[in-house]
PDB file of C-alpha atoms in Angstrom:
ATOM      1  CA  UNK A   1     -22.055   7.938  40.193  1.00 49.00           C
ATOM      2  CA  UNK A   2     -23.945   5.147  41.888  1.00 57.00           C
ATOM      3  CA  UNK A   3     -21.697   2.298  42.974  1.00 85.00           C
ATOM      4  CA  UNK A   4     -21.447  -1.105  41.456  1.00 93.00           C
ATOM      5  CA  UNK A   5     -19.425  -3.518  43.607  1.00 95.00           C
ATOM      6  CA  UNK A   6     -17.701  -6.396  41.891  1.00 96.00           C
ATOM      7  CA  UNK A   7     -16.031  -9.459  43.377  1.00 96.00           C
ATOM      8  CA  UNK A   8     -13.627 -11.135  43.418  1.00 97.00           C
ATOM      9  CA  UNK A   9     -10.820  -8.860  42.255  1.00 95.00           C
ATOM     10  CA  UNK A  10      -8.947 -11.832  40.844  1.00 97.00           C
ATOM     11  CA  UNK A  11      -9.824 -15.414  40.073  1.00 97.00           C
ATOM     12  CA  UNK A  12      -7.847 -18.457  39.070  1.00 98.00           C
ATOM     13  CA  UNK A  13      -9.718 -21.361  37.515  1.00 98.00           C
ATOM     14  CA  UNK A  14      -8.573 -24.615  35.970  1.00 98.00           C
ATOM     15  CA  UNK A  15      -9.350 -25.299  32.356  1.00 98.00           C
ATOM     16  CA  UNK A  16     -12.822 -26.791  32.074  1.00 97.00           C
ATOM     17  CA  UNK A  17     -13.975 -25.299  35.343  1.00 98.00           C
ATOM     18  CA  UNK A  18     -16.677 -22.744  36.036  1.00 98.00           C
ATOM     19  CA  UNK A  19     -15.739 -19.109  36.569  1.00 98.00           C
ATOM     20  CA  UNK A  20     -18.162 -17.022  38.625  1.00 98.00           C
ATOM     21  CA  UNK A  21     -17.986 -13.268  39.041  1.00 98.00           C
ATOM     22  CA  UNK A  22     -20.483 -11.344  41.118  1.00 98.00           C
ATOM     23  CA  UNK A  23     -21.781  -7.801  41.113  1.00 97.00           C
ATOM     24  CA  UNK A  24     -24.075  -5.842  43.379  1.00 97.00           C
ATOM     25  CA  UNK A  25     -25.707  -2.532  42.611  1.00 95.00           C
ATOM     26  CA  UNK A  26     -27.485   0.109  44.643  1.00 92.00           C
ATOM     27  CA  UNK A  27     -29.676   2.074  42.280  1.00 88.00           C
ATOM     28  CA  UNK A  28     -33.027   0.344  41.841  1.00 88.00           C
ATOM     29  CA  UNK A  29     -33.569   2.393  38.702  1.00 87.00           C
ATOM     30  CA  UNK A  30     -30.850   0.499  36.866  1.00 89.00           C
ATOM     31  CA  UNK A  31     -32.374  -1.536  34.086  1.00 88.00           C
ATOM     32  CA  UNK A  32     -29.464  -2.602  31.912  1.00 89.00           C
ATOM     33  CA  UNK A  33     -26.669  -4.871  33.102  1.00 93.00           C
ATOM     34  CA  UNK A  34     -23.855  -5.624  30.660  1.00 93.00           C
ATOM     35  CA  UNK A  35     -20.592  -7.466  31.115  1.00 96.00           C
ATOM     36  CA  UNK A  36     -17.469  -6.398  29.332  1.00 96.00           C
ATOM     37  CA  UNK A  37     -14.340  -8.404  28.568  1.00 97.00           C
ATOM     38  CA  UNK A  38     -10.960  -6.712  28.263  1.00 97.00           C
ATOM     39  CA  UNK A  39      -7.760  -8.246  26.972  1.00 96.00           C
ATOM     40  CA  UNK A  40      -4.391  -6.615  27.614  1.00 93.00           C
ATOM     41  CA  UNK A  41      -3.789  -3.667  25.337  1.00 91.00           C
ATOM     42  CA  UNK A  42      -7.371  -3.541  24.170  1.00 93.00           C
ATOM     43  CA  UNK A  43     -10.491  -1.653  25.145  1.00 95.00           C
ATOM     44  CA  UNK A  44     -13.351  -3.370  26.961  1.00 96.00           C
ATOM     45  CA  UNK A  45     -15.711  -5.212  24.615  1.00 95.00           C
ATOM     46  CA  UNK A  46     -19.358  -6.014  25.266  1.00 93.00           C
ATOM     47  CA  UNK A  47     -19.685  -9.701  26.117  1.00 96.00           C
ATOM     48  CA  UNK A  48     -23.294 -10.193  27.185  1.00 95.00           C
ATOM     49  CA  UNK A  49     -26.048  -8.084  28.713  1.00 92.00           C
ATOM     50  CA  UNK A  50     -29.344  -8.562  30.504  1.00 92.00           C
ATOM     51  CA  UNK A  51     -32.393  -6.514  31.364  1.00 89.00           C
ATOM     52  CA  UNK A  52     -34.368  -7.108  34.579  1.00 88.00           C
ATOM     53  CA  UNK A  53     -37.382  -8.661  32.902  1.00 89.00           C
ATOM     54  CA  UNK A  54     -35.548 -11.987  32.812  1.00 91.00           C
ATOM     55  CA  UNK A  55     -33.577 -13.811  35.496  1.00 94.00           C
ATOM     56  CA  UNK A  56     -31.068 -15.474  33.235  1.00 96.00           C
ATOM     57  CA  UNK A  57     -29.511 -15.047  29.823  1.00 96.00           C
ATOM     58  CA  UNK A  58     -27.207 -17.493  28.133  1.00 97.00           C
ATOM     59  CA  UNK A  59     -24.924 -17.012  25.159  1.00 96.00           C
ATOM     60  CA  UNK A  60     -22.720 -19.972  24.456  1.00 97.00           C
ATOM     61  CA  UNK A  61     -20.579 -20.660  27.504  1.00 97.00           C
ATOM     62  CA  UNK A  62     -21.476 -17.333  29.105  1.00 98.00           C
ATOM     63  CA  UNK A  63     -24.512 -16.905  31.370  1.00 97.00           C
ATOM     64  CA  UNK A  64     -25.787 -13.930  33.333  1.00 97.00           C
ATOM     65  CA  UNK A  65     -27.894 -14.683  36.376  1.00 96.00           C
ATOM     66  CA  UNK A  66     -29.931 -11.758  37.704  1.00 95.00           C
ATOM     67  CA  UNK A  67     -31.548 -11.397  41.132  1.00 94.00           C
ATOM     68  CA  UNK A  68     -33.616  -8.241  41.178  1.00 92.00           C
ATOM     69  CA  UNK A  69     -34.720  -8.473  44.799  1.00 93.00           C
ATOM     70  CA  UNK A  70     -31.128  -8.870  46.007  1.00 95.00           C
ATOM     71  CA  UNK A  71     -29.857  -6.279  43.491  1.00 94.00           C
ATOM     72  CA  UNK A  72     -27.200  -8.685  42.374  1.00 96.00           C
ATOM     73  CA  UNK A  73     -26.129 -10.237  39.105  1.00 97.00           C
ATOM     74  CA  UNK A  74     -23.380 -12.623  38.177  1.00 98.00           C
ATOM     75  CA  UNK A  75     -21.442 -13.903  35.208  1.00 98.00           C
ATOM     76  CA  UNK A  76     -20.839 -17.620  34.836  1.00 98.00           C
ATOM     77  CA  UNK A  77     -18.311 -18.936  32.374  1.00 98.00           C
ATOM     78  CA  UNK A  78     -18.796 -22.613  31.783  1.00 98.00           C
ATOM     79  CA  UNK A  79     -15.986 -24.894  30.592  1.00 98.00           C
ATOM     80  CA  UNK A  80     -13.507 -22.063  31.092  1.00 98.00           C
ATOM     81  CA  UNK A  81     -10.653 -21.926  28.595  1.00 98.00           C
ATOM     82  CA  UNK A  82      -7.211 -20.302  28.713  1.00 97.00           C
ATOM     83  CA  UNK A  83      -8.443 -17.917  26.014  1.00 97.00           C
ATOM     84  CA  UNK A  84     -11.002 -16.599  28.488  1.00 98.00           C
ATOM     85  CA  UNK A  85      -8.176 -15.175  30.584  1.00 98.00           C
ATOM     86  CA  UNK A  86      -8.963 -11.463  30.682  1.00 98.00           C
ATOM     87  CA  UNK A  87     -10.361  -8.749  32.934  1.00 97.00           C
ATOM     88  CA  UNK A  88     -14.132  -8.721  33.247  1.00 98.00           C
ATOM     89  CA  UNK A  89     -16.178  -5.695  34.162  1.00 96.00           C
ATOM     90  CA  UNK A  90     -19.816  -5.611  35.175  1.00 96.00           C
ATOM     91  CA  UNK A  91     -21.755  -2.417  34.620  1.00 93.00           C
ATOM     92  CA  UNK A  92     -25.200  -0.975  35.192  1.00 92.00           C
ATOM     93  CA  UNK A  93     -27.250   1.860  33.798  1.00 87.00           C
ATOM     94  CA  UNK A  94     -30.685   3.355  33.644  1.00 81.00           C
ATOM     95  CA  UNK A  95     -32.572   4.041  30.460  1.00 66.00           C
ATOM     96  CA  UNK A  96     -31.821   7.696  30.895  1.00 59.00           C
ATOM     97  CA  UNK A  97     -28.693   9.796  30.637  1.00 52.00           C
ATOM     98  CA  UNK A  98     -27.587   8.244  27.436  1.00 59.00           C
ATOM     99  CA  UNK A  99     -27.369   4.838  29.029  1.00 68.00           C
ATOM    100  CA  UNK A 100     -24.458   6.126  31.049  1.00 79.00           C
ATOM    101  CA  UNK A 101     -22.755   3.053  32.473  1.00 86.00           C
ATOM    102  CA  UNK A 102     -21.386   2.719  35.969  1.00 87.00           C
ATOM    103  CA  UNK A 103     -18.644   0.081  35.978  1.00 91.00           C
ATOM    104  CA  UNK A 104     -17.559  -2.313  38.654  1.00 94.00           C
ATOM    105  CA  UNK A 105     -13.942  -2.502  39.687  1.00 93.00           C
ATOM    106  CA  UNK A 106     -13.084  -5.448  37.431  1.00 95.00           C
ATOM    107  CA  UNK A 107     -12.078  -9.069  37.946  1.00 97.00           C
ATOM    108  CA  UNK A 108      -8.865 -10.444  36.531  1.00 96.00           C
ATOM    109  CA  UNK A 109      -9.514 -14.026  35.463  1.00 98.00           C
ATOM    110  CA  UNK A 110      -6.754 -16.497  34.796  1.00 98.00           C
ATOM    111  CA  UNK A 111      -7.642 -19.885  33.408  1.00 98.00           C
ATOM    112  CA  UNK A 112      -4.851 -22.396  33.883  1.00 97.00           C
ATOM    113  CA  UNK A 113      -4.284 -25.066  31.257  1.00 93.00           C
TER     114      UNK A 113
ATOM    115  CA  UNK B   1     -17.281  -0.038  10.297  1.00 65.00           C
ATOM    116  CA  UNK B   2     -13.743   0.445  11.599  1.00 80.00           C
ATOM    117  CA  UNK B   3     -14.986   0.894  15.146  1.00 93.00           C
ATOM    118  CA  UNK B   4     -13.994   3.668  17.504  1.00 96.00           C
ATOM    119  CA  UNK B   5     -10.591   4.997  16.478  1.00 97.00           C
ATOM    120  CA  UNK B   6      -8.234   6.600  18.966  1.00 98.00           C
ATOM    121  CA  UNK B   7      -4.895   8.235  18.406  1.00 97.00           C
ATOM    122  CA  UNK B   8      -2.163   8.115  19.316  1.00 97.00           C
ATOM    123  CA  UNK B   9      -1.923   4.583  20.763  1.00 97.00           C
ATOM    124  CA  UNK B  10       0.960   5.577  22.978  1.00 97.00           C
ATOM    125  CA  UNK B  11       2.122   8.974  24.171  1.00 97.00           C
ATOM    126  CA  UNK B  12       5.130   9.750  26.293  1.00 98.00           C
ATOM    127  CA  UNK B  13       5.536  13.352  27.325  1.00 97.00           C
ATOM    128  CA  UNK B  14       7.368  15.430  29.831  1.00 97.00           C
ATOM    129  CA  UNK B  15       5.667  16.971  32.820  1.00 97.00           C
ATOM    130  CA  UNK B  16       4.264  20.363  31.974  1.00 97.00           C
ATOM    131  CA  UNK B  17       3.683  19.661  28.324  1.00 97.00           C
ATOM    132  CA  UNK B  18       0.324  19.782  26.606  1.00 97.00           C
ATOM    133  CA  UNK B  19      -1.177  16.478  25.533  1.00 98.00           C
ATOM    134  CA  UNK B  20      -4.042  16.010  23.080  1.00 98.00           C
ATOM    135  CA  UNK B  21      -5.822  12.701  22.667  1.00 98.00           C
ATOM    136  CA  UNK B  22      -8.112  12.108  19.724  1.00 98.00           C
ATOM    137  CA  UNK B  23     -11.197  10.010  19.076  1.00 98.00           C
ATOM    138  CA  UNK B  24     -13.343   9.198  16.095  1.00 98.00           C
ATOM    139  CA  UNK B  25     -16.629   7.561  17.155  1.00 97.00           C
ATOM    140  CA  UNK B  26     -18.656   5.111  15.152  1.00 95.00           C
ATOM    141  CA  UNK B  27     -20.717   6.833  12.488  1.00 94.00           C
ATOM    142  CA  UNK B  28     -24.301   7.258  13.657  1.00 91.00           C
ATOM    143  CA  UNK B  29     -23.530   7.042  17.335  1.00 91.00           C
ATOM    144  CA  UNK B  30     -24.791  10.126  19.155  1.00 91.00           C
ATOM    145  CA  UNK B  31     -23.111   9.584  22.518  1.00 92.00           C
ATOM    146  CA  UNK B  32     -19.376   9.799  23.135  1.00 95.00           C
ATOM    147  CA  UNK B  33     -17.615   9.010  26.412  1.00 95.00           C
ATOM    148  CA  UNK B  34     -14.104   9.570  27.657  1.00 97.00           C
ATOM    149  CA  UNK B  35     -12.841   7.165  30.338  1.00 96.00           C
ATOM    150  CA  UNK B  36      -9.568   6.869  32.199  1.00 96.00           C
ATOM    151  CA  UNK B  37      -8.294   3.522  33.414  1.00 95.00           C
ATOM    152  CA  UNK B  38      -5.751   2.988  36.152  1.00 93.00           C
ATOM    153  CA  UNK B  39      -4.917   0.027  38.352  1.00 89.00           C
ATOM    154  CA  UNK B  40      -5.902   1.945  41.456  1.00 88.00           C
ATOM    155  CA  UNK B  41      -9.163   3.528  40.309  1.00 87.00           C
ATOM    156  CA  UNK B  42     -10.376   1.251  37.544  1.00 89.00           C
ATOM    157  CA  UNK B  43     -12.511   2.775  34.805  1.00 92.00           C
ATOM    158  CA  UNK B  44     -13.445   6.371  35.578  1.00 91.00           C
ATOM    159  CA  UNK B  45     -15.875   8.376  33.442  1.00 92.00           C
ATOM    160  CA  UNK B  46     -14.351  11.756  32.705  1.00 95.00           C
ATOM    161  CA  UNK B  47     -16.936  13.392  30.434  1.00 95.00           C
ATOM    162  CA  UNK B  48     -19.610  12.494  27.931  1.00 93.00           C
ATOM    163  CA  UNK B  49     -21.247  14.186  24.988  1.00 94.00           C
ATOM    164  CA  UNK B  50     -24.639  13.835  23.353  1.00 92.00           C
ATOM    165  CA  UNK B  51     -25.000  15.171  19.839  1.00 94.00           C
ATOM    166  CA  UNK B  52     -21.633  16.941  20.244  1.00 95.00           C
ATOM    167  CA  UNK B  53     -22.788  18.773  23.390  1.00 95.00           C
ATOM    168  CA  UNK B  54     -21.016  18.089  26.726  1.00 95.00           C
ATOM    169  CA  UNK B  55     -23.595  16.669  29.141  1.00 91.00           C
ATOM    170  CA  UNK B  56     -21.653  15.763  32.238  1.00 90.00           C
ATOM    171  CA  UNK B  57     -18.047  16.700  32.929  1.00 93.00           C
ATOM    172  CA  UNK B  58     -18.145  16.090  36.674  1.00 91.00           C
ATOM    173  CA  UNK B  59     -15.539  13.354  36.313  1.00 91.00           C
ATOM    174  CA  UNK B  60     -12.928  15.667  34.839  1.00 94.00           C
ATOM    175  CA  UNK B  61     -10.221  15.745  37.518  1.00 87.00           C
ATOM    176  CA  UNK B  62      -9.400  19.431  37.376  1.00 85.00           C
ATOM    177  CA  UNK B  63      -9.114  22.444  35.145  1.00 91.00           C
ATOM    178  CA  UNK B  64      -6.044  21.032  33.463  1.00 95.00           C
ATOM    179  CA  UNK B  65      -8.378  18.680  31.600  1.00 97.00           C
ATOM    180  CA  UNK B  66     -10.637  19.842  28.788  1.00 97.00           C
ATOM    181  CA  UNK B  67     -12.629  18.033  26.100  1.00 98.00           C
ATOM    182  CA  UNK B  68     -14.267  19.155  22.905  1.00 97.00           C
ATOM    183  CA  UNK B  69     -16.428  17.617  20.232  1.00 98.00           C
ATOM    184  CA  UNK B  70     -16.522  20.035  17.277  1.00 97.00           C
ATOM    185  CA  UNK B  71     -18.516  17.639  15.103  1.00 96.00           C
ATOM    186  CA  UNK B  72     -20.125  14.215  15.174  1.00 95.00           C
ATOM    187  CA  UNK B  73     -17.017  12.445  13.988  1.00 95.00           C
ATOM    188  CA  UNK B  74     -14.283  13.879  16.171  1.00 97.00           C
ATOM    189  CA  UNK B  75     -13.492  14.568  19.783  1.00 98.00           C
ATOM    190  CA  UNK B  76     -10.377  15.598  21.704  1.00 98.00           C
ATOM    191  CA  UNK B  77      -9.267  15.345  25.289  1.00 98.00           C
ATOM    192  CA  UNK B  78      -6.548  17.822  26.227  1.00 98.00           C
ATOM    193  CA  UNK B  79      -4.376  17.940  29.305  1.00 97.00           C
ATOM    194  CA  UNK B  80      -2.457  21.133  29.910  1.00 97.00           C
ATOM    195  CA  UNK B  81      -0.117  21.095  31.740  1.00 96.00           C
ATOM    196  CA  UNK B  82       0.351  17.344  32.116  1.00 97.00           C
ATOM    197  CA  UNK B  83       1.558  15.795  35.362  1.00 96.00           C
ATOM    198  CA  UNK B  84       2.969  12.334  36.193  1.00 97.00           C
ATOM    199  CA  UNK B  85      -0.266  11.395  37.979  1.00 95.00           C
ATOM    200  CA  UNK B  86      -2.105  11.737  34.697  1.00 97.00           C
ATOM    201  CA  UNK B  87      -0.366   8.627  33.438  1.00 97.00           C
ATOM    202  CA  UNK B  88      -3.103   6.155  32.562  1.00 97.00           C
ATOM    203  CA  UNK B  89      -4.886   4.564  29.654  1.00 97.00           C
ATOM    204  CA  UNK B  90      -7.524   6.841  28.229  1.00 98.00           C
ATOM    205  CA  UNK B  91     -10.451   5.272  26.395  1.00 97.00           C
ATOM    206  CA  UNK B  92     -13.055   6.763  24.166  1.00 97.00           C
ATOM    207  CA  UNK B  93     -16.388   4.968  23.676  1.00 95.00           C
ATOM    208  CA  UNK B  94     -19.513   5.632  21.691  1.00 94.00           C
ATOM    209  CA  UNK B  95     -23.081   4.423  21.598  1.00 90.00           C
ATOM    210  CA  UNK B  96     -26.472   5.484  20.319  1.00 83.00           C
ATOM    211  CA  UNK B  97     -29.682   6.594  21.986  1.00 72.00           C
ATOM    212  CA  UNK B  98     -31.648   3.476  21.126  1.00 62.00           C
ATOM    213  CA  UNK B  99     -29.536   1.549  23.540  1.00 62.00           C
ATOM    214  CA  UNK B 100     -27.069  -1.239  23.531  1.00 67.00           C
ATOM    215  CA  UNK B 101     -23.561  -1.399  24.835  1.00 80.00           C
ATOM    216  CA  UNK B 102     -20.693   0.933  24.360  1.00 90.00           C
ATOM    217  CA  UNK B 103     -18.068   0.355  21.737  1.00 93.00           C
ATOM    218  CA  UNK B 104     -14.660   1.232  23.100  1.00 95.00           C
ATOM    219  CA  UNK B 105     -11.590   2.276  21.212  1.00 97.00           C
ATOM    220  CA  UNK B 106      -8.258   0.598  21.814  1.00 96.00           C
ATOM    221  CA  UNK B 107      -7.184   3.403  24.088  1.00 97.00           C
ATOM    222  CA  UNK B 108      -4.228   5.780  24.407  1.00 98.00           C
ATOM    223  CA  UNK B 109      -1.566   4.842  26.926  1.00 97.00           C
ATOM    224  CA  UNK B 110      -0.263   8.098  28.327  1.00 98.00           C
ATOM    225  CA  UNK B 111       2.979   8.284  30.249  1.00 98.00           C
ATOM    226  CA  UNK B 112       4.022  11.581  31.762  1.00 98.00           C
ATOM    227  CA  UNK B 113       7.630  11.639  32.941  1.00 97.00           C
TER     228      UNK B 113
END
């Protein structure tokens, strides 16, 4: 599988702050970039996704920024809340192979009250 | 829809025993994926199916692991014989050809003692 590198591995943010998680990919054929959120004891759940025809996508407090030339994309969580404390995974895929996703290593986010 | 359903939620077994994990994908989804999650290795793709046919099993660790999908609504992952290093959370996920993210089940936490 092609690599997707995610950083940081863990992140502590104060309530109301901005959480930023970064991912870098290698395969230029990737054309779908989702982020998943996982709470303890649960499976990952799709949070937000972007395709490379746009540089940014916003849904509520969550924004994906995409830089095609740098092969990087990031998740920004505005006004972070304790309820956002979870593990976040970036992923990438091509339109082929059943949209088979390659996941990053995950970032454990803790938002302090 | 009830989502992707996995059973059992927890499994504790002795080394050498056979373990069978079960998954019911979302109706209408034609892709099914089995993942393993550990702290050390993150989310690893083990095998995936398209229309009940195994497409890529290169992630299956060794011959002790096998997976089947006898019909569109059921899949199993079997480990025989199980070993302590197989202890992990195993997730099943499904999606459909038209795209979109995966829907994960809640996982099976396997402990081999």
